[in-house]
């Protein structure tokens, strides 16, 4: 396509662990017991996970402008310095990577990856590529453990962006899902003020090309009032997200993957790629 404005890979939820680190599910409730059993049964090799992901991205037949990682870079970080190790692994990707923090991340650790891009206490920032404005939001403002939220300052900041007289196509990204999915166990961990976010985004609907998120470990596209909400598959394991599903569980048959997002002058394409670890 000759009218492509922007093309990027959307990755999420790598949940990387340091070499020799084991997952610890000591603080979970009984409803998470089966989920914990399934995750602990998985073979985890962070180098293999990132190696397979990087190989797939680097082998794509079309060139990318960047890679967008929508959070949970780490699984259970023990210090900000852990992210220096993870940056080395993710450095196998042959494109610049822009990061958002997820609910499992250490904020100071993610800040080390951003190289000064986020200067506020929240890890919010914006950048431009090929005349497209990309907004990255830190959605870790919630009283619900592992749930999401945006505070008033963030909403005001986003409102000023959406209300501006700006003709550039707009992309918005965050970690937590801002629209309900009809999956009770996941919706309990959604963005708590997704309706407030949606109301603000409606003011920029004419130039908004998509809202991209992670957190749910599977790919889904939701169209709400003409706004595209799109998630990336998990880069390691996938959640079970069938409508009405109330018990936390993995989809053990699903492969890890990522999305490739292509933005043209009048369309947004989301293509999903899967690979084996």
GROMACS .gro file of C-alpha atoms in nm:
model
  277
    1UNK     CA    1   0.000   0.000   0.000
    2UNK     CA    2   0.147   0.332  -0.107
    3UNK     CA    3  -0.061   0.544   0.132
    4UNK     CA    4   0.073   0.393   0.457
    5UNK     CA    5   0.135   0.662   0.718
    6UNK     CA    6   0.251   0.442   1.005
    7UNK     CA    7   0.320   0.077   1.074
    8UNK     CA    8   0.414  -0.068   1.412
    9UNK     CA    9   0.416  -0.394   1.604
   10UNK     CA   10   0.201  -0.398   1.916
   11UNK     CA   11   0.340  -0.636   2.179
   12UNK     CA   12   0.232  -0.684   2.539
   13UNK     CA   13   0.267  -0.889   2.855
   14UNK     CA   14   0.611  -1.043   2.812
   15UNK     CA   15   0.617  -1.109   3.191
   16UNK     CA   16   0.993  -1.157   3.189
   17UNK     CA   17   1.177  -1.305   3.487
   18UNK     CA   18   1.543  -1.275   3.574
   19UNK     CA   19   1.760  -1.582   3.514
   20UNK     CA   20   1.696  -1.827   3.795
   21UNK     CA   21   1.389  -1.641   3.924
   22UNK     CA   22   1.078  -1.848   4.001
   23UNK     CA   23   0.721  -1.722   4.000
   24UNK     CA   24   0.563  -1.673   4.342
   25UNK     CA   25   0.184  -1.693   4.376
   26UNK     CA   26   0.182  -1.678   4.754
   27UNK     CA   27  -0.049  -1.375   4.774
   28UNK     CA   28  -0.339  -1.492   4.553
   29UNK     CA   29  -0.688  -1.593   4.659
   30UNK     CA   30  -0.834  -1.944   4.618
   31UNK     CA   31  -1.018  -1.845   4.299
   32UNK     CA   32  -0.677  -1.805   4.133
   33UNK     CA   33  -0.547  -2.149   4.233
   34UNK     CA   34  -0.613  -2.320   3.898
   35UNK     CA   35  -0.467  -2.024   3.708
   36UNK     CA   36  -0.152  -2.041   3.922
   37UNK     CA   37  -0.122  -2.414   3.862
   38UNK     CA   38  -0.146  -2.363   3.485
   39UNK     CA   39   0.114  -2.085   3.478
   40UNK     CA   40   0.358  -2.275   3.699
   41UNK     CA   41   0.328  -2.574   3.466
   42UNK     CA   42   0.450  -2.368   3.172
   43UNK     CA   43   0.809  -2.383   3.060
   44UNK     CA   44   0.950  -2.037   3.123
   45UNK     CA   45   1.270  -1.927   2.956
   46UNK     CA   46   1.276  -1.549   2.920
   47UNK     CA   47   1.553  -1.564   2.665
   48UNK     CA   48   1.354  -1.809   2.452
   49UNK     CA   49   1.036  -1.600   2.481
   50UNK     CA   50   1.205  -1.279   2.369
   51UNK     CA   51   1.418  -1.459   2.114
   52UNK     CA   52   1.113  -1.606   1.941
   53UNK     CA   53   0.928  -1.274   1.959
   54UNK     CA   54   1.222  -1.078   1.819
   55UNK     CA   55   1.285  -1.332   1.544
   56UNK     CA   56   0.923  -1.311   1.430
   57UNK     CA   57   0.918  -0.930   1.433
   58UNK     CA   58   1.254  -0.898   1.259
   59UNK     CA   59   1.142  -1.141   0.986
   60UNK     CA   60   0.827  -0.949   0.894
   61UNK     CA   61   0.813  -0.876   0.520
   62UNK     CA   62   0.718  -0.512   0.576
   63UNK     CA   63   0.928  -0.256   0.759
   64UNK     CA   64   0.803  -0.114   1.089
   65UNK     CA   65   0.840   0.236   1.228
   66UNK     CA   66   0.864   0.113   1.588
   67UNK     CA   67   0.739  -0.145   1.839
   68UNK     CA   68   0.486  -0.050   2.108
   69UNK     CA   69   0.498  -0.255   2.431
   70UNK     CA   70   0.178  -0.195   2.631
   71UNK     CA   71   0.306  -0.320   2.963
   72UNK     CA   72   0.385  -0.602   3.199
   73UNK     CA   73   0.736  -0.604   3.066
   74UNK     CA   74   0.834  -0.795   3.380
   75UNK     CA   75   0.647  -1.069   3.564
   76UNK     CA   76   0.763  -1.014   3.921
   77UNK     CA   77   1.038  -0.750   3.925
   78UNK     CA   78   1.249  -0.734   4.238
   79UNK     CA   79   1.426  -0.404   4.167
   80UNK     CA   80   1.442  -0.133   3.896
   81UNK     CA   81   1.778  -0.277   3.792
   82UNK     CA   82   1.601  -0.593   3.671
   83UNK     CA   83   1.492  -0.390   3.369
   84UNK     CA   84   1.851  -0.346   3.255
   85UNK     CA   85   1.862  -0.722   3.197
   86UNK     CA   86   1.526  -0.714   3.018
   87UNK     CA   87   1.637  -0.423   2.800
   88UNK     CA   88   1.924  -0.639   2.682
   89UNK     CA   89   1.688  -0.920   2.585
   90UNK     CA   90   1.442  -0.687   2.412
   91UNK     CA   91   1.734  -0.521   2.235
   92UNK     CA   92   1.725  -0.818   1.995
   93UNK     CA   93   1.433  -0.642   1.825
   94UNK     CA   94   1.565  -0.441   1.531
   95UNK     CA   95   1.333  -0.145   1.590
   96UNK     CA   96   1.296   0.118   1.861
   97UNK     CA   97   1.064   0.000   2.140
   98UNK     CA   98   0.832   0.235   2.329
   99UNK     CA   99   0.711   0.108   2.667
  100UNK     CA  100   0.410   0.155   2.894
  101UNK     CA  101   0.392   0.022   3.251
  102UNK     CA  102   0.160  -0.265   3.337
  103UNK     CA  103   0.018  -0.371   3.671
  104UNK     CA  104   0.308  -0.612   3.731
  105UNK     CA  105   0.578  -0.360   3.644
  106UNK     CA  106   0.802  -0.154   3.868
  107UNK     CA  107   0.746   0.211   3.770
  108UNK     CA  108   1.108   0.311   3.824
  109UNK     CA  109   1.218   0.011   3.623
  110UNK     CA  110   1.001   0.109   3.326
  111UNK     CA  111   1.127   0.467   3.360
  112UNK     CA  112   1.479   0.332   3.297
  113UNK     CA  113   1.354   0.195   2.963
  114UNK     CA  114   1.198   0.526   2.856
  115UNK     CA  115   1.525   0.718   2.848
  116UNK     CA  116   1.368   1.041   2.974
  117UNK     CA  117   1.053   1.028   2.758
  118UNK     CA  118   0.821   1.045   3.062
  119UNK     CA  119   0.898   1.335   3.296
  120UNK     CA  120   0.582   1.333   3.514
  121UNK     CA  121   0.527   1.114   3.821
  122UNK     CA  122   0.293   0.903   3.609
  123UNK     CA  123   0.463   0.747   3.310
  124UNK     CA  124   0.260   0.940   3.051
  125UNK     CA  125   0.418   1.074   2.735
  126UNK     CA  126   0.351   1.150   2.371
  127UNK     CA  127   0.562   1.129   2.057
  128UNK     CA  128   0.521   1.169   1.683
  129UNK     CA  129   0.614   0.946   1.390
  130UNK     CA  130   0.545   1.026   1.026
  131UNK     CA  131   0.294   1.295   1.120
  132UNK     CA  132   0.098   1.064   1.354
  133UNK     CA  133   0.063   1.156   1.724
  134UNK     CA  134   0.099   0.866   1.969
  135UNK     CA  135  -0.015   0.910   2.331
  136UNK     CA  136   0.101   0.666   2.600
  137UNK     CA  137  -0.093   0.655   2.929
  138UNK     CA  138   0.007   0.500   3.262
  139UNK     CA  139  -0.313   0.325   3.372
  140UNK     CA  140  -0.185   0.208   3.712
  141UNK     CA  141  -0.405   0.433   3.927
  142UNK     CA  142  -0.653   0.200   4.096
  143UNK     CA  143  -0.741   0.082   4.445
  144UNK     CA  144  -0.820  -0.261   4.300
  145UNK     CA  145  -0.512  -0.485   4.302
  146UNK     CA  146  -0.401  -0.533   3.939
  147UNK     CA  147  -0.694  -0.322   3.818
  148UNK     CA  148  -0.650   0.003   3.628
  149UNK     CA  149  -0.745   0.366   3.643
  150UNK     CA  150  -0.649   0.714   3.523
  151UNK     CA  151  -0.634   1.004   3.769
  152UNK     CA  152  -0.787   1.348   3.717
  153UNK     CA  153  -0.458   1.503   3.609
  154UNK     CA  154  -0.415   1.242   3.336
  155UNK     CA  155  -0.770   1.287   3.211
  156UNK     CA  156  -0.724   1.664   3.198
  157UNK     CA  157  -0.398   1.621   3.006
  158UNK     CA  158  -0.562   1.386   2.757
  159UNK     CA  159  -0.862   1.617   2.725
  160UNK     CA  160  -0.632   1.902   2.621
  161UNK     CA  161  -0.477   1.679   2.354
  162UNK     CA  162  -0.812   1.565   2.219
  163UNK     CA  163  -0.961   1.917   2.218
  164UNK     CA  164  -0.665   2.075   2.038
  165UNK     CA  165  -0.698   2.204   1.684
  166UNK     CA  166  -0.477   1.932   1.542
  167UNK     CA  167  -0.514   1.751   1.211
  168UNK     CA  168  -0.263   1.476   1.285
  169UNK     CA  169  -0.396   1.120   1.308
  170UNK     CA  170  -0.402   1.014   1.674
  171UNK     CA  171  -0.316   0.683   1.841
  172UNK     CA  172  -0.377   0.625   2.214
  173UNK     CA  173  -0.229   0.340   2.418
  174UNK     CA  174  -0.246   0.208   2.774
  175UNK     CA  175  -0.214  -0.124   2.958
  176UNK     CA  176  -0.558  -0.198   3.105
  177UNK     CA  177  -0.862  -0.265   2.889
  178UNK     CA  178  -1.086   0.045   2.887
  179UNK     CA  179  -1.399  -0.127   2.753
  180UNK     CA  180  -1.587  -0.418   2.917
  181UNK     CA  181  -1.538  -0.750   2.743
  182UNK     CA  182  -1.825  -0.948   2.894
  183UNK     CA  183  -1.572  -1.171   3.071
  184UNK     CA  184  -1.638  -1.128   3.445
  185UNK     CA  185  -1.298  -1.237   3.575
  186UNK     CA  186  -1.117  -1.000   3.340
  187UNK     CA  187  -1.362  -0.711   3.366
  188UNK     CA  188  -1.300  -0.706   3.742
  189UNK     CA  189  -0.945  -0.595   3.652
  190UNK     CA  190  -1.038  -0.344   3.380
  191UNK     CA  191  -0.982   0.032   3.371
  192UNK     CA  192  -1.218   0.161   3.641
  193UNK     CA  193  -1.300   0.486   3.460
  194UNK     CA  194  -1.311   0.364   3.103
  195UNK     CA  195  -1.633   0.558   3.039
  196UNK     CA  196  -1.458   0.884   3.133
  197UNK     CA  197  -1.175   0.798   2.895
  198UNK     CA  198  -1.421   0.712   2.618
  199UNK     CA  199  -1.609   1.040   2.664
  200UNK     CA  200  -1.285   1.234   2.617
  201UNK     CA  201  -1.178   1.028   2.317
  202UNK     CA  202  -1.509   1.097   2.144
  203UNK     CA  203  -1.405   1.462   2.110
  204UNK     CA  204  -1.117   1.348   1.888
  205UNK     CA  205  -1.303   1.071   1.705
  206UNK     CA  206  -1.246   1.229   1.364
  207UNK     CA  207  -0.869   1.188   1.393
  208UNK     CA  208  -0.844   0.896   1.639
  209UNK     CA  209  -0.714   0.588   1.458
  210UNK     CA  210  -0.724   0.343   1.748
  211UNK     CA  211  -0.680   0.274   2.118
  212UNK     CA  212  -0.432  -0.007   2.185
  213UNK     CA  213  -0.402  -0.202   2.510
  214UNK     CA  214  -0.272  -0.524   2.665
  215UNK     CA  215  -0.342  -0.685   3.004
  216UNK     CA  216  -0.593  -0.946   2.884
  217UNK     CA  217  -0.344  -1.178   2.710
  218UNK     CA  218  -0.542  -1.232   2.391
  219UNK     CA  219  -0.627  -1.035   2.081
  220UNK     CA  220  -0.966  -0.873   2.044
  221UNK     CA  221  -1.103  -0.571   1.858
  222UNK     CA  222  -1.399  -0.377   1.997
  223UNK     CA  223  -1.575  -0.098   1.808
  224UNK     CA  224  -1.757   0.147   2.036
  225UNK     CA  225  -1.921   0.460   1.895
  226UNK     CA  226  -1.687   0.447   1.598
  227UNK     CA  227  -1.371   0.414   1.811
  228UNK     CA  228  -1.150   0.108   1.764
  229UNK     CA  229  -1.020  -0.056   2.084
  230UNK     CA  230  -0.763  -0.326   2.007
  231UNK     CA  231  -0.558  -0.560   2.227
  232UNK     CA  232  -0.242  -0.755   2.152
  233UNK     CA  233  -0.210  -1.126   2.225
  234UNK     CA  234   0.016  -1.212   2.517
  235UNK     CA  235   0.380  -1.250   2.420
  236UNK     CA  236   0.411  -1.560   2.640
  237UNK     CA  237   0.078  -1.717   2.746
  238UNK     CA  238  -0.288  -1.650   2.667
  239UNK     CA  239  -0.589  -1.603   2.894
  240UNK     CA  240  -0.925  -1.769   2.847
  241UNK     CA  241  -1.161  -1.489   2.751
  242UNK     CA  242  -1.489  -1.650   2.654
  243UNK     CA  243  -1.803  -1.442   2.723
  244UNK     CA  244  -1.943  -1.510   3.067
  245UNK     CA  245  -1.628  -1.687   3.187
  246UNK     CA  246  -1.596  -1.619   3.561
  247UNK     CA  247  -1.294  -1.826   3.668
  248UNK     CA  248  -0.934  -1.712   3.599
  249UNK     CA  249  -0.775  -1.956   3.354
  250UNK     CA  250  -0.534  -1.988   3.064
  251UNK     CA  251  -0.614  -2.095   2.711
  252UNK     CA  252  -0.354  -2.370   2.698
  253UNK     CA  253  -0.408  -2.433   2.325
  254UNK     CA  254  -0.332  -2.077   2.215
  255UNK     CA  255   0.007  -1.959   2.092
  256UNK     CA  256   0.183  -1.634   2.188
  257UNK     CA  257   0.162  -1.350   1.941
  258UNK     CA  258   0.150  -0.981   1.863
  259UNK     CA  259  -0.033  -0.738   1.636
  260UNK     CA  260   0.093  -0.542   1.339
  261UNK     CA  261  -0.094  -0.213   1.307
  262UNK     CA  262  -0.099  -0.033   0.973
  263UNK     CA  263  -0.244   0.316   0.950
  264UNK     CA  264  -0.324   0.463   0.611
  265UNK     CA  265  -0.487   0.792   0.522
  266UNK     CA  266  -0.836   0.654   0.575
  267UNK     CA  267  -0.807   0.311   0.741
  268UNK     CA  268  -0.656   0.118   1.033
  269UNK     CA  269  -0.554  -0.244   0.979
  270UNK     CA  270  -0.476  -0.483   1.267
  271UNK     CA  271  -0.307  -0.809   1.166
  272UNK     CA  272  -0.212  -1.068   1.426
  273UNK     CA  273   0.095  -1.290   1.409
  274UNK     CA  274   0.159  -1.600   1.621
  275UNK     CA  275   0.472  -1.800   1.693
  276UNK     CA  276   0.600  -2.089   1.902
  277UNK     CA  277   0.845  -2.064   2.192
   0.00000   0.00000   0.00000
